[in-house]
XYZ file of C-alpha atoms in Angstrom:
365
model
C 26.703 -83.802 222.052
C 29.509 -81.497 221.535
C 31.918 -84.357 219.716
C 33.643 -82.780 216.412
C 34.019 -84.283 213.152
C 37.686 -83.874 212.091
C 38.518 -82.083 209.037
C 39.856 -85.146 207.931
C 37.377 -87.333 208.251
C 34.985 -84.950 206.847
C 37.112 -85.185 203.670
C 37.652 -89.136 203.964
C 33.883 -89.085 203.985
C 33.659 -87.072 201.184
C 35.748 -89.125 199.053
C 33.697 -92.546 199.452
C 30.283 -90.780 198.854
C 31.530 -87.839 196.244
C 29.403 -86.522 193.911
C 30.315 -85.765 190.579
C 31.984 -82.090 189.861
C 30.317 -80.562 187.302
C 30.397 -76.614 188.479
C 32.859 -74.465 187.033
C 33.112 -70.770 188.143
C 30.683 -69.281 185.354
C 27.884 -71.860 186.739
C 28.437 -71.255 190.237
C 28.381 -67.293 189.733
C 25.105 -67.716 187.662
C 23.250 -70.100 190.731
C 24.287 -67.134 192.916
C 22.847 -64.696 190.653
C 20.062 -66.880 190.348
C 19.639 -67.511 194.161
C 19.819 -63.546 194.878
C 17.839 -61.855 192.319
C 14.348 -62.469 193.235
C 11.428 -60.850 194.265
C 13.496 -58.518 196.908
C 15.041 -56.160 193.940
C 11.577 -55.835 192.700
C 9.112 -55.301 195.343
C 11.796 -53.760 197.924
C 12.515 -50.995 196.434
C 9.120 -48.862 197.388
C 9.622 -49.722 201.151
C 13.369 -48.660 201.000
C 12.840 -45.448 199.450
C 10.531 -44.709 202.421
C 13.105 -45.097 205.211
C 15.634 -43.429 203.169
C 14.438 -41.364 200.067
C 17.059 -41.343 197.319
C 19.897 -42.513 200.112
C 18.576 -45.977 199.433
C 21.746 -46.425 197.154
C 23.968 -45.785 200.151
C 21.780 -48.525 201.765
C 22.197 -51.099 198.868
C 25.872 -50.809 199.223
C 25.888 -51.021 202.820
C 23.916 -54.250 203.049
C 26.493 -55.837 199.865
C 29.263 -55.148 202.164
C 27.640 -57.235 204.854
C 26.694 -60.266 202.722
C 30.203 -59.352 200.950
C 32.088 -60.167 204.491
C 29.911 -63.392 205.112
C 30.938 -64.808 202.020
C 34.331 -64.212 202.591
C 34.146 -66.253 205.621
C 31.647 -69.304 203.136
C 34.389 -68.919 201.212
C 37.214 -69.628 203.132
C 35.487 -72.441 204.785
C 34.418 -73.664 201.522
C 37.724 -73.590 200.657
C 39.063 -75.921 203.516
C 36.126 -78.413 203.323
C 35.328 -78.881 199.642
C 31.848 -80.975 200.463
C 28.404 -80.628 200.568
C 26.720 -79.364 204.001
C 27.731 -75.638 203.804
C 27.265 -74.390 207.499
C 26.002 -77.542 208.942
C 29.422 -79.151 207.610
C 31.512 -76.362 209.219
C 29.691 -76.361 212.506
C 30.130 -79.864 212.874
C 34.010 -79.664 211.997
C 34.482 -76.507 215.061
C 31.953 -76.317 217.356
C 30.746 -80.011 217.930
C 27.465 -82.848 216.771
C 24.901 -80.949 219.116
C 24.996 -77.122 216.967
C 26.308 -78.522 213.594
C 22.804 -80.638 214.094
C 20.735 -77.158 214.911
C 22.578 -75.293 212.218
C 21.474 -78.392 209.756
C 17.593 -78.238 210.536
C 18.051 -73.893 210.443
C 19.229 -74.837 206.830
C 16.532 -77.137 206.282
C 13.914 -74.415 207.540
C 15.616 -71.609 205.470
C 15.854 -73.113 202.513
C 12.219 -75.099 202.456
C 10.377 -72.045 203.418
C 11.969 -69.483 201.355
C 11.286 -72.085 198.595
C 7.664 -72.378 199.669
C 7.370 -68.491 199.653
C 8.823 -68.093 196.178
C 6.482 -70.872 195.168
C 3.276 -69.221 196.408
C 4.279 -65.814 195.400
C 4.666 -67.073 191.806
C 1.600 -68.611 191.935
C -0.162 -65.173 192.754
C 1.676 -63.673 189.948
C 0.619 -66.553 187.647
C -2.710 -66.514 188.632
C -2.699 -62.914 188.036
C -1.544 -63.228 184.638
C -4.078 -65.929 183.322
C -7.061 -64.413 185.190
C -6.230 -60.721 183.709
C -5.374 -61.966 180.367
C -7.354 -64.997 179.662
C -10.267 -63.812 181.742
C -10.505 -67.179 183.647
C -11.438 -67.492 187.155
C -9.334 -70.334 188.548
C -10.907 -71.304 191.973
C -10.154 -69.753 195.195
C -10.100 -72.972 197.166
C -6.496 -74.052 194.893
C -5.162 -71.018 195.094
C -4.412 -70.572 198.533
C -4.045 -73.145 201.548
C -5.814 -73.045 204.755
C -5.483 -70.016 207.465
C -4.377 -71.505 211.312
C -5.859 -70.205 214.757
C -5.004 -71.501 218.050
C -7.962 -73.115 219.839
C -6.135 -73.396 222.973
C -3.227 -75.027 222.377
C -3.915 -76.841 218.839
C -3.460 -75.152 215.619
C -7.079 -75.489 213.905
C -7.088 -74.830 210.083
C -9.747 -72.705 208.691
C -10.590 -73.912 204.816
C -13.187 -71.449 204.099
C -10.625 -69.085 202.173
C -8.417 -71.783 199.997
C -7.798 -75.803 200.666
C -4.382 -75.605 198.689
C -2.072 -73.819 196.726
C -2.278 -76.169 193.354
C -0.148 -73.651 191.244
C 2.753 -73.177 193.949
C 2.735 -77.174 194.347
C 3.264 -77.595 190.540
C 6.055 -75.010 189.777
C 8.029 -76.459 193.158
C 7.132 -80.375 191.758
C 9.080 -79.267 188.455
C 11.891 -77.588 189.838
C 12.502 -80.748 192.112
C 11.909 -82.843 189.282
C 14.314 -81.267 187.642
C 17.187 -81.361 190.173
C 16.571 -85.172 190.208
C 17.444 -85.136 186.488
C 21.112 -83.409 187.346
C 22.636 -80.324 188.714
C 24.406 -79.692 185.259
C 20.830 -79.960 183.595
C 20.129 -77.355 186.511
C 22.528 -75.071 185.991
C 21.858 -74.701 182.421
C 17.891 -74.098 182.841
C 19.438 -71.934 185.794
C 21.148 -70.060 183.387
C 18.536 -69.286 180.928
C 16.348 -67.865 183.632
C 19.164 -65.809 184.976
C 19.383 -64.579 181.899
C 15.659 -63.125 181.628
C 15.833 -61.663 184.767
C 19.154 -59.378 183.732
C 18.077 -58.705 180.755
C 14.968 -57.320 182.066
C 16.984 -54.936 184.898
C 19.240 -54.036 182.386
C 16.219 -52.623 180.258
C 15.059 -50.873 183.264
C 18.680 -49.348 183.937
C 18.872 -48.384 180.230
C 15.110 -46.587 179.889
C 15.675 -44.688 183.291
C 19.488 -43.361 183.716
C 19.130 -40.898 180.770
C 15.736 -39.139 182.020
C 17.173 -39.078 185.842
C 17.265 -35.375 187.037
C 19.170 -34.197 189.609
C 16.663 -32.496 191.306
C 14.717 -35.746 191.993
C 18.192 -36.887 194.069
C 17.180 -34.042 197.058
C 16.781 -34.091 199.662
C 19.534 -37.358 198.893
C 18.512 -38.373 202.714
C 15.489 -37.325 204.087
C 14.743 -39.405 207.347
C 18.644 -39.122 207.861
C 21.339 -42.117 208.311
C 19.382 -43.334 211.409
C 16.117 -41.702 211.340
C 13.672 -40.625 213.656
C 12.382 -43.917 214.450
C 13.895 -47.613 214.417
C 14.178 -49.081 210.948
C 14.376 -45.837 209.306
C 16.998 -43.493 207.753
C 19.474 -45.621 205.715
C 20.938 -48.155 207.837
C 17.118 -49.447 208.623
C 16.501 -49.369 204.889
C 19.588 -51.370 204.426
C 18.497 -53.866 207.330
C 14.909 -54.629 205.199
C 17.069 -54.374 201.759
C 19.131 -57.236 203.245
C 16.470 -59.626 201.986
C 17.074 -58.688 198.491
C 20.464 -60.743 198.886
C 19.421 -63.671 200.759
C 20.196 -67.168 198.732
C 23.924 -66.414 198.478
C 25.017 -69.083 200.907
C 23.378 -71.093 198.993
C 26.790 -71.868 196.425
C 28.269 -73.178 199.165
C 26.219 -76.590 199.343
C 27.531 -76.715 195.521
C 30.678 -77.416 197.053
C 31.103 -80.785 196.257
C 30.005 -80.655 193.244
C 32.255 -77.490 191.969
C 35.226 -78.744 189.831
C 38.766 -76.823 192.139
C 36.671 -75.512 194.684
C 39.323 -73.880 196.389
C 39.254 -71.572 193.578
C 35.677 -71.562 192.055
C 33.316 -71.142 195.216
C 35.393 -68.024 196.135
C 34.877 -66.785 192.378
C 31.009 -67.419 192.707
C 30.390 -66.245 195.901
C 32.161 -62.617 195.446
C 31.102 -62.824 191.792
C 27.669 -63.192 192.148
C 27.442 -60.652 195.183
C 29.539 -58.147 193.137
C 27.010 -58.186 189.875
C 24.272 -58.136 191.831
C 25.112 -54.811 194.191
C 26.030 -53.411 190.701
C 22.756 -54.012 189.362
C 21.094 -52.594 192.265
C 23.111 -49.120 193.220
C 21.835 -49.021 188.997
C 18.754 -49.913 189.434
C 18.276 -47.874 192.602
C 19.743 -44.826 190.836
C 17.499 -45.329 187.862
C 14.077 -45.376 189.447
C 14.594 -42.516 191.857
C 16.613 -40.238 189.598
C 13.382 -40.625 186.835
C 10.529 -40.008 189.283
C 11.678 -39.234 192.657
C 12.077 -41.742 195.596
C 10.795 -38.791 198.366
C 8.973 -40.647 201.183
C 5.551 -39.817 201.657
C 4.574 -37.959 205.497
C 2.053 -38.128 207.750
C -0.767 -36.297 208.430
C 1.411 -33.892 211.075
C 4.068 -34.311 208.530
C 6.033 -37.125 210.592
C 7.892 -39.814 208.995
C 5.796 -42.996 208.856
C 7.082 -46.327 208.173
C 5.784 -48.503 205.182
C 2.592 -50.536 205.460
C 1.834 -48.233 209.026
C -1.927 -46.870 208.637
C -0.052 -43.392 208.606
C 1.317 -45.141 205.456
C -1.894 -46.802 203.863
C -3.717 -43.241 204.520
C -0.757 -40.922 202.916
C -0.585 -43.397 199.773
C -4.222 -42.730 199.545
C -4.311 -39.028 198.632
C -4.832 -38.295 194.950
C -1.144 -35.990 195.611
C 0.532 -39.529 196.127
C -0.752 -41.863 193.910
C 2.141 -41.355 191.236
C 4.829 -41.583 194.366
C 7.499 -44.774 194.375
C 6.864 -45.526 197.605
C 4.013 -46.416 197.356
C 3.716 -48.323 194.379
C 3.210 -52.451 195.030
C 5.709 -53.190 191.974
C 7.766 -50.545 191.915
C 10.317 -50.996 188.826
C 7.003 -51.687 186.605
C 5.327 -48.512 188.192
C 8.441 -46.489 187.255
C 8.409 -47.449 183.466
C 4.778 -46.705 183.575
C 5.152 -43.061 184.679
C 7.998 -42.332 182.252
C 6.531 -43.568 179.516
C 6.626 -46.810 179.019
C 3.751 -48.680 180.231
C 4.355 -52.258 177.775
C 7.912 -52.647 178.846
C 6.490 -52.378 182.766
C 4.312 -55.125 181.746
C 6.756 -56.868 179.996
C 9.275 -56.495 182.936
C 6.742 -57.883 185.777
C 6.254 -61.126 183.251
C 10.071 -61.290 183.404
C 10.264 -61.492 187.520
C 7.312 -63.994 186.522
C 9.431 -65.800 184.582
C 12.392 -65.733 186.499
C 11.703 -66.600 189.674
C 11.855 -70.609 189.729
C 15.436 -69.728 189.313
C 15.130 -68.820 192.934
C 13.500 -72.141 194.226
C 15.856 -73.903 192.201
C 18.324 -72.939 194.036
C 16.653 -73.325 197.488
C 15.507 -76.407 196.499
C 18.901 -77.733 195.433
C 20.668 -76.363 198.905
């Protein structure tokens, strides 16, 4: 239970069961990129400008510098043992069979059911699309799978709301399909989607930073560095906003497949972390200097948190219906208010578009 797996023969391993090195450090940053920007940058942003008004930038920063010292530490290990594995590898190589083979199946988890989120949330935004534009009613009962009770102690599925989700089976079918056809094949189609979704943030940074107005930066932090209540102020927006860069672990299972990994997992570890807190302070910046990121109060004028009843009623007054925080797609909402109501559109196809780049890489950790 608590043998270890020697560095060397970890490496000896490695050597009679490589895989081919394709990666090089442009690749790698671009899978991290790909892994982080998801669904977090654009749907997180409402909830974090409700625990911490226009200090959400502070918070963006804060929770960079958290991922940025856990991928010093992927790095570093990456660096020693050059193989596939990531944490399960490293565990096994310090701390012994028994933890390295809990740490595996935590992988496992993380990576299938983030994947299986992604998937199902892409199907709701595809589903959107066609049934808005196309006016076609795809079926309820493949659109969503079954809901679970407990009756006692077995779990008994309910199928009167949805059978299965055919649309989040399809796009995570293709994705696998194609990381069976080759992680360089991957990496390029991982590229191209990467792509889309800067090119779409950068439009967003590019419409909003020259209508920002200072006065929509004050109060800068309204609910305070800690707030009132736990997981608010800045540091509990910065706990939530942590979700935005989850997936960056994920270049380290490209470890044996990244051509001088001593030097090249390092690059797109940092790399991708650094572009991506970049794009957010921006992005950040951009949507509450143009409208305002001012958390809505409560009816005694409290602080509420997001998705609280307090919440659901304050979003409902006519007053707040043009406020950030409370907009479900925040970064399209923005674009709307200032003006430009196609590029919104145009920027929520865009996430659409971009996030199998996110179950790629789940899918290939």
């Amino acid at each position: 239970m608590w043998r270890v797996k020697s560095l060397d023969a970890i490496l000896a391993t490695a050597e009679k069961k490589s895989l081919h090195r394709s990666l090089g450090p442009i690749q790698l940053t671009l899978l991290g990129i790909g892994a982080i920007i998801g669904t977090g940058i654009f749907v997180l942003t409402a909830s974090a400008a409700q625990k911490a008004g226009p200090g959400m930038m502070i918070s963006f920063v804060i929770a960079g510098a958290v991922c940025a010292v856990a991928a010093l530490c992927y790095s570093e290990l990456a660096s020693m043992a050059p193989v596939s594995g990531s944490a399960y590898t490293y565990t096994y190589a310090v701390m012994g069979e028994l933890l390295a083979w809990t740490v595996g199946w935590a992988l496992i988890l993380e990576y299938a059911v983030a994947a299986s989120a992604v998937s199902v949330g892409w199907s709701g935004y595809v589903l959107g699309l066609i049934e808005n534009g196309f006016k076609f009613d795809f079926p309820d009962l493949l659109s969503a799978g079954p809901t679970w009770s407990m009756n006692g102690f077995i779990p008994t599925p309910d199928f009167s709301a949805g059978i299965v989700n055919i649309p989040a089976i399809v796009v995570a079918l293709l994705v696998t399909a194609l990381l069976m056809v080759g992680t360089t094949e991957s990496a390029r189609v991982n590229a191209i989607l990467v792509a889309i979704k800067v090119i779409a943030l950068t439009v967003f940074i590019v419409i909003t930073l020259p209508v920002i107005k200072s006065a929509n930066l004050s109060p800068f932090a309204p609910n305070g560095l800690f707030g009132q209540y736990s997981g608010m102020g800045i540091v509990g927006a910065a706990a939530s906003i942590f979700f935005a860069y989850v997936g960056f672990d994920a270049v380290s299972t490209a470890a044996e497949e990244t051509k001088n990994p001593q030097r090249n997992v390092p690059i797109g570890l940092i790399g991708s972390l650094a572009i991506c807190t970049i794009f957010y302070l921006l992005v950040a910046l951009g949507a509450a200097g143009a409208i305002g990121a001012q958390p809505v109060l409560g009816a005694a004028g409290e602080a509420v948190q997001p998705g609280s009843p307090a919440f659901v009623a304050a979003c409902a007054l006519p007053a707040n219906a043009e406020m950030l925080v409370c907009s479900n797609e925040a970064l399209a909402h923005v674009l709307r208010v200032v003006g430009h109501p196609q590029i919104g559109n145009a920027l929520g196809t865009a996430a659409l578009l971009a996030l199998p780049s996110v179950i790629l890489m789940m899918i290939f950790g």
